[in-house]
Amino acid sequence: MSLLAVYESHFTKHLTQTQFEAFRILLWLLTVHKQVRIERLAACFPLPILYQSRRKHIQRFLVLSALAIPRFWFPVIKAIICKEFKTGSRLIITIDRTQWKDKNVFMVAVIWKKLALPIYWTLLGKRGASRLSEQQALIQPVLCLLKNYELVILGDREFHSVKLAYWLKQKSKKQKLFFAFRQKQGTNQKKDDEDYQTFSQLGMKPGMKMFLTGVSVTKNKGFGNFNVGAYWKRKYKGKQEKEPLFILTNLDSLSEVLKVYRARAGIEAMFKDCKTGGYNLEGSKANNKRLNSLILLIAIAYTATSLKGKTFRQTNQGKYIARLTEKSRRDRRHSNFWIGLYGSLWIHAWEFCSDFISIMMSNNPQKLNNYKKGLQAMSIIDKTA
């Protein structure tokens, strides 16, 4: 059963019947055409009215107050997280920012099966890095939403601020919160009465690991002590990392720090899927209000598609959609999102071309048994898609 069907009662509580049908059509168009430009959506929107009227219809839908993220999306993503993760278990939460031209999307997501599922986001009205107040405003609603879980917050060098780490450390007195933020090499640190030195002065070399406990980070006073994990990956397959990782944390071991921080790659994969790898978000020229709603549609479509991909694998139908394993590859070639997306497209193609395909199958009777198995797989996928 599709995500839309599972949560239909929630969506219809906030939308009229006409709005819900428009919502359903737009999600379908995102999956089939992989475009979020309003002009492209209007060109394909199958309502029998003039193009300009279809365009205005979509524009009016995208500014509905009902599409507010906390009201429209939070209950759904919380229910999905509760289904995928046991209450009280550890969730890895990552924050990151993606920018193209004058658009700057700031997002927090939960890591799930090497992918990231979007939870909350905001549009920054500027280019460049986020400020502490913007980071706090993004994280706080998620802390409230997921208060029944142990959370580990991850961030790259944009979030090297000790102030953000200190804010989370204070929050951890009431909620199980951990953090792992990558630091710049020029950041100052010292232990006890020793002199300050930068991370770059620690003498790290490729292959080295180090875990510092109870150190002061930056020369600013009043933030207390933190732990710092340091690691410089050795040369592998002819590739050498340019510099080591320095990670500010309140976790207790280097192995734990490195394990959770590696999971941060999931949000980079998600951004790629939302842009060039999937929905071509960077092609949108919508204003901020409509863009925020388009990102909401992408979040719903992306999450639904990823969950479909998981189901396709579990029902052993993934082999009909893609090569699942290869001798020369250690990791899977295709993510759950990719399997879910192209599984749905396979079904849509069958629905459009069924007459032609029937002729092809009748001309190859020796493959009848294979066709029957494939049709059964299509039936299973169709019930999920």
C-alpha positions as a Python dict, from the first residue, in 0.01 Angstrom:
ca = {
    (1, 'M'): (0, 0, 0),
    (2, 'S'): (138, 343, -95),
    (3, 'L'): (231, 613, 156),
    (4, 'L'): (-43, 834, 11),
    (5, 'A'): (-303, 568, 84),
    (6, 'V'): (-172, 503, 436),
    (7, 'Y'): (-186, 871, 533),
    (8, 'E'): (-480, 978, 315),
    (9, 'S'): (-696, 1057, 619),
    (10, 'H'): (-427, 1293, 747),
    (11, 'F'): (-380, 1472, 415),
    (12, 'T'): (-755, 1504, 348),
    (13, 'K'): (-800, 1656, 693),
    (14, 'H'): (-601, 1957, 572),
    (15, 'L'): (-703, 1965, 206),
    (16, 'T'): (-1035, 1983, 26),
    (17, 'Q'): (-1119, 1696, -210),
    (18, 'T'): (-1014, 1903, -514),
    (19, 'Q'): (-689, 2007, -344),
    (20, 'F'): (-613, 1649, -247),
    (21, 'E'): (-658, 1531, -606),
    (22, 'A'): (-426, 1809, -726),
    (23, 'F'): (-178, 1703, -458),
    (24, 'R'): (-194, 1342, -576),
    (25, 'I'): (-148, 1440, -942),
    (26, 'L'): (152, 1660, -862),
    (27, 'L'): (321, 1377, -671),
    (28, 'W'): (259, 1148, -969),
    (29, 'L'): (405, 1406, -1210),
    (30, 'L'): (716, 1439, -992),
    (31, 'T'): (770, 1064, -1012),
    (32, 'V'): (709, 1029, -1385),
    (33, 'H'): (862, 1350, -1523),
    (34, 'K'): (1118, 1419, -1246),
    (35, 'Q'): (1071, 1793, -1277),
    (36, 'V'): (963, 2064, -1030),
    (37, 'R'): (952, 2362, -1265),
    (38, 'I'): (598, 2498, -1250),
    (39, 'E'): (597, 2549, -1628),
    (40, 'R'): (678, 2180, -1686),
    (41, 'L'): (425, 2064, -1427),
    (42, 'A'): (157, 2283, -1585),
    (43, 'A'): (237, 2150, -1932),
    (44, 'C'): (174, 1791, -1815),
    (45, 'F'): (-103, 1853, -1559),
    (46, 'P'): (-395, 1654, -1711),
    (47, 'L'): (-675, 1899, -1634),
    (48, 'P'): (-870, 1991, -1953),
    (49, 'I'): (-829, 2369, -1930),
    (50, 'L'): (-598, 2624, -2094),
    (51, 'Y'): (-227, 2598, -2016),
    (52, 'Q'): (-221, 2936, -1841),
    (53, 'S'): (-515, 2830, -1625),
    (54, 'R'): (-335, 2507, -1529),
    (55, 'R'): (-28, 2708, -1438),
    (56, 'K'): (-230, 2941, -1215),
    (57, 'H'): (-406, 2641, -1061),
    (58, 'I'): (-70, 2494, -954),
    (59, 'Q'): (58, 2831, -831),
    (60, 'R'): (-250, 2877, -612),
    (61, 'F'): (-209, 2525, -471),
    (62, 'L'): (155, 2590, -376),
    (63, 'V'): (69, 2889, -156),
    (64, 'L'): (-195, 2708, 52),
    (65, 'S'): (-152, 2771, 425),
    (66, 'A'): (-243, 2404, 480),
    (67, 'L'): (100, 2304, 344),
    (68, 'A'): (282, 2437, 652),
    (69, 'I'): (556, 2184, 733),
    (70, 'P'): (483, 2128, 1107),
    (71, 'R'): (112, 2070, 1045),
    (72, 'F'): (120, 1885, 713),
    (73, 'W'): (447, 1688, 726),
    (74, 'F'): (558, 1643, 1089),
    (75, 'P'): (286, 1389, 1184),
    (76, 'V'): (366, 1179, 875),
    (77, 'I'): (745, 1174, 908),
    (78, 'K'): (712, 1108, 1284),
    (79, 'A'): (485, 810, 1214),
    (80, 'I'): (732, 679, 954),
    (81, 'I'): (1023, 713, 1198),
    (82, 'C'): (824, 535, 1470),
    (83, 'K'): (762, 251, 1225),
    (84, 'E'): (1123, 225, 1108),
    (85, 'F'): (1296, 279, 1445),
    (86, 'K'): (1214, 149, 1792),
    (87, 'T'): (1110, 413, 2045),
    (88, 'G'): (1408, 512, 2257),
    (89, 'S'): (1663, 391, 2002),
    (90, 'R'): (1941, 608, 1862),
    (91, 'L'): (1870, 823, 1557),
    (92, 'I'): (2146, 987, 1356),
    (93, 'I'): (2030, 1335, 1260),
    (94, 'T'): (2230, 1534, 1009),
    (95, 'I'): (2209, 1900, 916),
    (96, 'D'): (2335, 2043, 591),
    (97, 'R'): (2278, 2314, 334),
    (98, 'T'): (2256, 2309, -44),
    (99, 'Q'): (2275, 2615, -263),
    (100, 'W'): (2230, 2691, -631),
    (101, 'K'): (2221, 3042, -778),
    (102, 'D'): (2034, 3257, -522),
    (103, 'K'): (1854, 2962, -356),
    (104, 'N'): (1982, 2837, -20),
    (105, 'V'): (1804, 2538, 140),
    (106, 'F'): (1891, 2450, 498),
    (107, 'M'): (1775, 2103, 599),
    (108, 'V'): (1775, 1850, 882),
    (109, 'A'): (1723, 1481, 804),
    (110, 'V'): (1735, 1139, 970),
    (111, 'I'): (1977, 876, 839),
    (112, 'W'): (1794, 564, 722),
    (113, 'K'): (1959, 272, 540),
    (114, 'K'): (2248, 487, 407),
    (115, 'L'): (2000, 748, 286),
    (116, 'A'): (1856, 1052, 460),
    (117, 'L'): (1483, 1117, 499),
    (118, 'P'): (1399, 1489, 518),
    (119, 'I'): (1239, 1609, 840),
    (120, 'Y'): (1250, 1989, 840),
    (121, 'W'): (1397, 2265, 627),
    (122, 'T'): (1400, 2637, 580),
    (123, 'L'): (1507, 2875, 304),
    (124, 'L'): (1784, 3115, 395),
    (125, 'G'): (1738, 3460, 248),
    (126, 'K'): (2108, 3496, 172),
    (127, 'R'): (2403, 3322, 18),
    (128, 'G'): (2664, 3138, 222),
    (129, 'A'): (2681, 2974, 563),
    (130, 'S'): (2409, 2975, 826),
    (131, 'R'): (2423, 3163, 1155),
    (132, 'L'): (2393, 3010, 1503),
    (133, 'S'): (2039, 3147, 1549),
    (134, 'E'): (1934, 2990, 1215),
    (135, 'Q'): (2088, 2657, 1316),
    (136, 'Q'): (1905, 2661, 1650),
    (137, 'A'): (1575, 2752, 1481),
    (138, 'L'): (1615, 2457, 1243),
    (139, 'I'): (1711, 2202, 1510),
    (140, 'Q'): (1474, 2295, 1795),
    (141, 'P'): (1147, 2173, 1631),
    (142, 'V'): (1314, 1841, 1548),
    (143, 'L'): (1429, 1796, 1909),
    (144, 'C'): (1068, 1840, 2020),
    (145, 'L'): (934, 1610, 1748),
    (146, 'L'): (1176, 1329, 1834),
    (147, 'K'): (1196, 1374, 2211),
    (148, 'N'): (1139, 1000, 2268),
    (149, 'Y'): (1463, 907, 2089),
    (150, 'E'): (1833, 935, 2159),
    (151, 'L'): (1969, 1174, 1898),
    (152, 'V'): (2314, 1223, 1750),
    (153, 'I'): (2340, 1553, 1558),
    (154, 'L'): (2597, 1564, 1275),
    (155, 'G'): (2735, 1861, 1086),
    (156, 'D'): (3027, 1943, 857),
    (157, 'R'): (3270, 2232, 890),
    (158, 'E'): (2995, 2491, 847),
    (159, 'F'): (2876, 2387, 1195),
    (160, 'H'): (3214, 2402, 1365),
    (161, 'S'): (3081, 2661, 1613),
    (162, 'V'): (3148, 2565, 1974),
    (163, 'K'): (2842, 2773, 2060),
    (164, 'L'): (2614, 2526, 1882),
    (165, 'A'): (2785, 2233, 2055),
    (166, 'Y'): (2749, 2406, 2393),
    (167, 'W'): (2378, 2475, 2324),
    (168, 'L'): (2321, 2105, 2251),
    (169, 'K'): (2523, 2004, 2555),
    (170, 'Q'): (2293, 2216, 2771),
    (171, 'K'): (1989, 2058, 2602),
    (172, 'S'): (2129, 1712, 2674),
    (173, 'K'): (2057, 1760, 3044),
    (174, 'K'): (1688, 1704, 2965),
    (175, 'Q'): (1710, 1487, 2653),
    (176, 'K'): (1960, 1227, 2534),
    (177, 'L'): (2156, 1435, 2284),
    (178, 'F'): (2497, 1382, 2129),
    (179, 'F'): (2675, 1571, 1854),
    (180, 'A'): (2967, 1534, 1614),
    (181, 'F'): (3072, 1850, 1429),
    (182, 'R'): (3372, 1863, 1200),
    (183, 'Q'): (3622, 2136, 1290),
    (184, 'K'): (3858, 2346, 1085),
    (185, 'Q'): (4230, 2273, 1114),
    (186, 'G'): (4297, 2622, 1243),
    (187, 'T'): (4071, 2583, 1547),
    (188, 'N'): (4250, 2631, 1880),
    (189, 'Q'): (4239, 2369, 2155),
    (190, 'K'): (4412, 2296, 2484),
    (191, 'K'): (4392, 2060, 2779),
    (192, 'D'): (4416, 2173, 3142),
    (193, 'D'): (4699, 2424, 3186),
    (194, 'E'): (4875, 2355, 2857),
    (195, 'D'): (4916, 2624, 2593),
    (196, 'Y'): (4669, 2658, 2310),
    (197, 'Q'): (4760, 2499, 1978),
    (198, 'T'): (4568, 2450, 1659),
    (199, 'F'): (4450, 2109, 1541),
    (200, 'S'): (4696, 2133, 1254),
    (201, 'Q'): (4979, 2135, 1512),
    (202, 'L'): (4888, 1792, 1649),
    (203, 'G'): (5119, 1623, 1397),
    (204, 'M'): (4859, 1405, 1228),
    (205, 'K'): (4974, 1191, 935),
    (206, 'P'): (4788, 956, 698),
    (207, 'G'): (4677, 645, 888),
    (208, 'M'): (4686, 813, 1230),
    (209, 'K'): (4400, 824, 1482),
    (210, 'M'): (4369, 1028, 1799),
    (211, 'F'): (4102, 1088, 2064),
    (212, 'L'): (4133, 1385, 2297),
    (213, 'T'): (3913, 1404, 2606),
    (214, 'G'): (3818, 1702, 2820),
    (215, 'V'): (3975, 1972, 2603),
    (216, 'S'): (3887, 2339, 2568),
    (217, 'V'): (3812, 2428, 2208),
    (218, 'T'): (3862, 2790, 2089),
    (219, 'K'): (3999, 3060, 2316),
    (220, 'N'): (3652, 3184, 2408),
    (221, 'K'): (3563, 3117, 2770),
    (222, 'G'): (3255, 2967, 2930),
    (223, 'F'): (3184, 2669, 2704),
    (224, 'G'): (3336, 2394, 2917),
    (225, 'N'): (3524, 2095, 2781),
    (226, 'F'): (3458, 1860, 2490),
    (227, 'N'): (3606, 1551, 2330),
    (228, 'V'): (3776, 1563, 1990),
    (229, 'G'): (3819, 1273, 1751),
    (230, 'A'): (4097, 1298, 1491),
    (231, 'Y'): (4153, 1067, 1197),
    (232, 'W'): (4349, 1086, 872),
    (233, 'K'): (4250, 809, 635),
    (234, 'R'): (4547, 630, 481),
    (235, 'K'): (4597, 618, 104),
    (236, 'Y'): (4347, 378, -55),
    (237, 'K'): (4330, 272, -420),
    (238, 'G'): (4566, 549, -515),
    (239, 'K'): (4358, 819, -345),
    (240, 'Q'): (4478, 1019, -49),
    (241, 'E'): (4262, 1252, 164),
    (242, 'K'): (4408, 1602, 164),
    (243, 'E'): (4369, 1654, 537),
    (244, 'P'): (4254, 1475, 855),
    (245, 'L'): (3911, 1490, 1017),
    (246, 'F'): (3881, 1679, 1346),
    (247, 'I'): (3542, 1618, 1507),
    (248, 'L'): (3408, 1799, 1812),
    (249, 'T'): (3184, 1566, 2012),
    (250, 'N'): (3043, 1453, 2345),
    (251, 'L'): (3057, 1086, 2241),
    (252, 'D'): (3296, 867, 2439),
    (253, 'S'): (3510, 685, 2183),
    (254, 'L'): (3678, 747, 1849),
    (255, 'S'): (3527, 435, 1691),
    (256, 'E'): (3179, 557, 1779),
    (257, 'V'): (3251, 908, 1647),
    (258, 'L'): (3384, 783, 1314),
    (259, 'K'): (3098, 536, 1272),
    (260, 'V'): (2825, 797, 1315),
    (261, 'Y'): (3006, 1070, 1123),
    (262, 'R'): (3044, 849, 814),
    (263, 'A'): (2665, 826, 806),
    (264, 'R'): (2654, 1197, 717),
    (265, 'A'): (2706, 1100, 352),
    (266, 'G'): (2338, 1002, 347),
    (267, 'I'): (2223, 1364, 326),
    (268, 'E'): (2462, 1432, 37),
    (269, 'A'): (2305, 1137, -148),
    (270, 'M'): (1960, 1277, -70),
    (271, 'F'): (2049, 1621, -207),
    (272, 'K'): (2178, 1457, -524),
    (273, 'D'): (1854, 1259, -559),
    (274, 'C'): (1648, 1574, -510),
    (275, 'K'): (1851, 1761, -768),
    (276, 'T'): (2027, 1614, -1073),
    (277, 'G'): (1979, 1251, -966),
    (278, 'G'): (1602, 1264, -925),
    (279, 'Y'): (1368, 1562, -917),
    (280, 'N'): (1585, 1839, -1067),
    (281, 'L'): (1511, 2080, -784),
    (282, 'E'): (1777, 2320, -911),
    (283, 'G'): (1562, 2381, -1219),
    (284, 'S'): (1292, 2554, -1015),
    (285, 'K'): (1250, 2930, -1054),
    (286, 'A'): (961, 2959, -806),
    (287, 'N'): (953, 3225, -537),
    (288, 'N'): (1035, 3123, -179),
    (289, 'K'): (677, 3045, -73),
    (290, 'R'): (613, 2818, -370),
    (291, 'L'): (963, 2671, -358),
    (292, 'N'): (908, 2571, 4),
    (293, 'S'): (590, 2386, -99),
    (294, 'L'): (771, 2222, -392),
    (295, 'I'): (1037, 2097, -150),
    (296, 'L'): (754, 1960, 66),
    (297, 'L'): (619, 1768, -235),
    (298, 'I'): (970, 1639, -306),
    (299, 'A'): (1012, 1534, 59),
    (300, 'I'): (689, 1334, 44),
    (301, 'A'): (765, 1183, -298),
    (302, 'Y'): (1126, 1102, -202),
    (303, 'T'): (1030, 938, 128),
    (304, 'A'): (744, 741, -31),
    (305, 'T'): (969, 626, -316),
    (306, 'S'): (1248, 517, -80),
    (307, 'L'): (1004, 316, 130),
    (308, 'K'): (870, 152, -189),
    (309, 'G'): (1225, 57, -284),
    (310, 'K'): (1271, -109, 55),
    (311, 'T'): (948, -307, 2),
    (312, 'F'): (1050, -408, -353),
    (313, 'R'): (1374, -551, -215),
    (314, 'Q'): (1199, -730, 72),
    (315, 'T'): (951, -895, -166),
    (316, 'N'): (1242, -1001, -389),
    (317, 'Q'): (1119, -794, -684),
    (318, 'G'): (1422, -564, -702),
    (319, 'K'): (1590, -799, -950),
    (320, 'Y'): (1324, -704, -1206),
    (321, 'I'): (1418, -337, -1173),
    (322, 'A'): (1799, -329, -1157),
    (323, 'R'): (2120, -523, -1108),
    (324, 'L'): (2129, -566, -732),
    (325, 'T'): (2478, -709, -690),
    (326, 'E'): (2801, -713, -889),
    (327, 'K'): (3118, -911, -825),
    (328, 'S'): (3341, -605, -851),
    (329, 'R'): (3132, -387, -617),
    (330, 'R'): (3129, -406, -238),
    (331, 'D'): (2832, -170, -198),
    (332, 'R'): (2496, -188, -369),
    (333, 'R'): (2482, -9, -702),
    (334, 'H'): (2133, 129, -646),
    (335, 'S'): (1969, 278, -338),
    (336, 'N'): (1618, 209, -215),
    (337, 'F'): (1518, 543, -369),
    (338, 'W'): (1649, 441, -713),
    (339, 'I'): (1476, 101, -694),
    (340, 'G'): (1150, 262, -583),
    (341, 'L'): (1162, 533, -849),
    (342, 'Y'): (1235, 310, -1146),
    (343, 'G'): (1008, 33, -1022),
    (344, 'S'): (721, 281, -1038),
    (345, 'L'): (830, 402, -1382),
    (346, 'W'): (843, 41, -1505),
    (347, 'I'): (478, -1, -1406),
    (348, 'H'): (377, 329, -1568),
    (349, 'A'): (550, 220, -1892),
    (350, 'W'): (363, -112, -1887),
    (351, 'E'): (30, 67, -1845),
    (352, 'F'): (103, 288, -2146),
    (353, 'C'): (254, 21, -2370),
    (354, 'S'): (61, -292, -2267),
    (355, 'D'): (-87, -348, -2614),
    (356, 'F'): (256, -333, -2778),
    (357, 'I'): (411, -555, -2510),
    (358, 'S'): (135, -815, -2553),
    (359, 'I'): (230, -845, -2921),
    (360, 'M'): (598, -885, -2831),
    (361, 'M'): (519, -1158, -2580),
    (362, 'S'): (291, -1348, -2822),
    (363, 'N'): (577, -1353, -3073),
    (364, 'N'): (804, -1527, -2819),
    (365, 'P'): (597, -1817, -2679),
    (366, 'Q'): (912, -2001, -2568),
    (367, 'K'): (955, -1734, -2297),
    (368, 'L'): (600, -1765, -2166),
    (369, 'N'): (704, -1890, -1820),
    (370, 'N'): (947, -1599, -1778),
    (371, 'Y'): (678, -1355, -1883),
    (372, 'K'): (435, -1502, -1630),
    (373, 'K'): (689, -1453, -1351),
    (374, 'G'): (754, -1098, -1467),
    (375, 'L'): (383, -1017, -1478),
    (376, 'Q'): (346, -1152, -1126),
    (377, 'A'): (634, -927, -1016),
    (378, 'M'): (464, -631, -1186),
    (379, 'S'): (142, -709, -999),
    (380, 'I'): (325, -708, -663),
    (381, 'I'): (509, -385, -748),
    (382, 'D'): (187, -223, -873),
    (383, 'K'): (10, -290, -542),
    (384, 'T'): (290, -108, -361),
    (385, 'A'): (340, 171, -616),
}
